[in-house]
XYZ file of C-alpha atoms in Angstrom:
85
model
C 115.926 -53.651 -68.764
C 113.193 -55.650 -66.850
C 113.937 -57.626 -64.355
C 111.677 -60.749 -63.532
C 111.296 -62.277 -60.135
C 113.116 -65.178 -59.126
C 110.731 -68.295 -59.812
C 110.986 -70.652 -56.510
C 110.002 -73.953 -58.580
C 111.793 -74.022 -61.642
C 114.238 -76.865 -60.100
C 111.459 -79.967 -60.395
C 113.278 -81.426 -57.133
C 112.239 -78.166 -55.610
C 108.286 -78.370 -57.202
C 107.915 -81.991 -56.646
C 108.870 -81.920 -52.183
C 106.064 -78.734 -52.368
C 103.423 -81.038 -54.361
C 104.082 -84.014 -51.438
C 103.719 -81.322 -48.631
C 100.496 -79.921 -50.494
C 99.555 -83.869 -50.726
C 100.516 -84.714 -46.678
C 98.019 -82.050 -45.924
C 94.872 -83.123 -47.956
C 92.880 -85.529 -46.423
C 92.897 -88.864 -48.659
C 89.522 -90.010 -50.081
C 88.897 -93.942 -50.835
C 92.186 -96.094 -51.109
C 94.439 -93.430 -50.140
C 93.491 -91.195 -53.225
C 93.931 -87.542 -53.604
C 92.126 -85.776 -56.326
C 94.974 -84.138 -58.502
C 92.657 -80.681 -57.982
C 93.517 -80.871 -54.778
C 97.041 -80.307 -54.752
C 97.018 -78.489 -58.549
C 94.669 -75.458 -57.451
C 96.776 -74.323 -54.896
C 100.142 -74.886 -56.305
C 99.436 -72.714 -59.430
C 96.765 -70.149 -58.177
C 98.007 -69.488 -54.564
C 101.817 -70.499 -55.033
C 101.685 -68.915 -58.546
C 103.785 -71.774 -59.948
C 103.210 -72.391 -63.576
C 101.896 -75.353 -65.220
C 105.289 -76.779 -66.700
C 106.379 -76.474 -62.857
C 103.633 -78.625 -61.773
C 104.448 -81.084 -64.474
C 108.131 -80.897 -64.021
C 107.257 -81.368 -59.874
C 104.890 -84.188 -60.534
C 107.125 -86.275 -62.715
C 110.115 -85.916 -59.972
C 108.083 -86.959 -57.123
C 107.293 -90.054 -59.373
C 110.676 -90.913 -60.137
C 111.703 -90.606 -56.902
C 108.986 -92.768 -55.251
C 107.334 -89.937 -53.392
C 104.081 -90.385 -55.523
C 102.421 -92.325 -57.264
C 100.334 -91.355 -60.309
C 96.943 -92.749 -61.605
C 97.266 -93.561 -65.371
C 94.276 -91.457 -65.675
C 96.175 -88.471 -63.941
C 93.272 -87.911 -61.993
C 94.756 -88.768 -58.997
C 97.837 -89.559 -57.014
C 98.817 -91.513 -53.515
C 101.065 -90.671 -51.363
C 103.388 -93.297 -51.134
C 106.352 -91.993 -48.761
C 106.180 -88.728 -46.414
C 109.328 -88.918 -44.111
C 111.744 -90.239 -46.628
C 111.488 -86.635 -48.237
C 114.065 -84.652 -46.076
């Protein structure tokens, strides 16, 4: 039997505070903006999340106000960063 390593963003809540942090460190381009890329690259190439993670993490932070998401889903805003803890 194979045992598989325990994934640390399958709970969205969990995803969606590591997307803001990613976010709070990326400087924001015109009107607050951050280019999804930005915060996408890193969370599933160097964090070796997966992409149902990232959507799971993305849709949380929504819901809970922490970002906001351009109907294009090209970008997001920041919208609260000490509310999170």
């Amino acid at each position: 039997m194979t045992r598989t390593a325990e994934r640390p963003f399958t709970n969205p809540e969990a995803a969606a505070r590591k997307l803001v942090e990613l976010a709070a460190t990326i400087e924001p381009v015109q009107d607050g903006r951050i280019h999804i890329e930005k915060i996408n690259a890193p969370f599933l190439y160097t964090l070796k999340a997966s992409g149902r993670e990232f959507g799971a993490g993305i849709k949380c932070a929504v819901d809970r106000g922490w970002l906001e998401l351009h109907e294009s889903g090209t970008y997001v805003r920041l919208l609260s960063r000490g509310e999170i803890d």
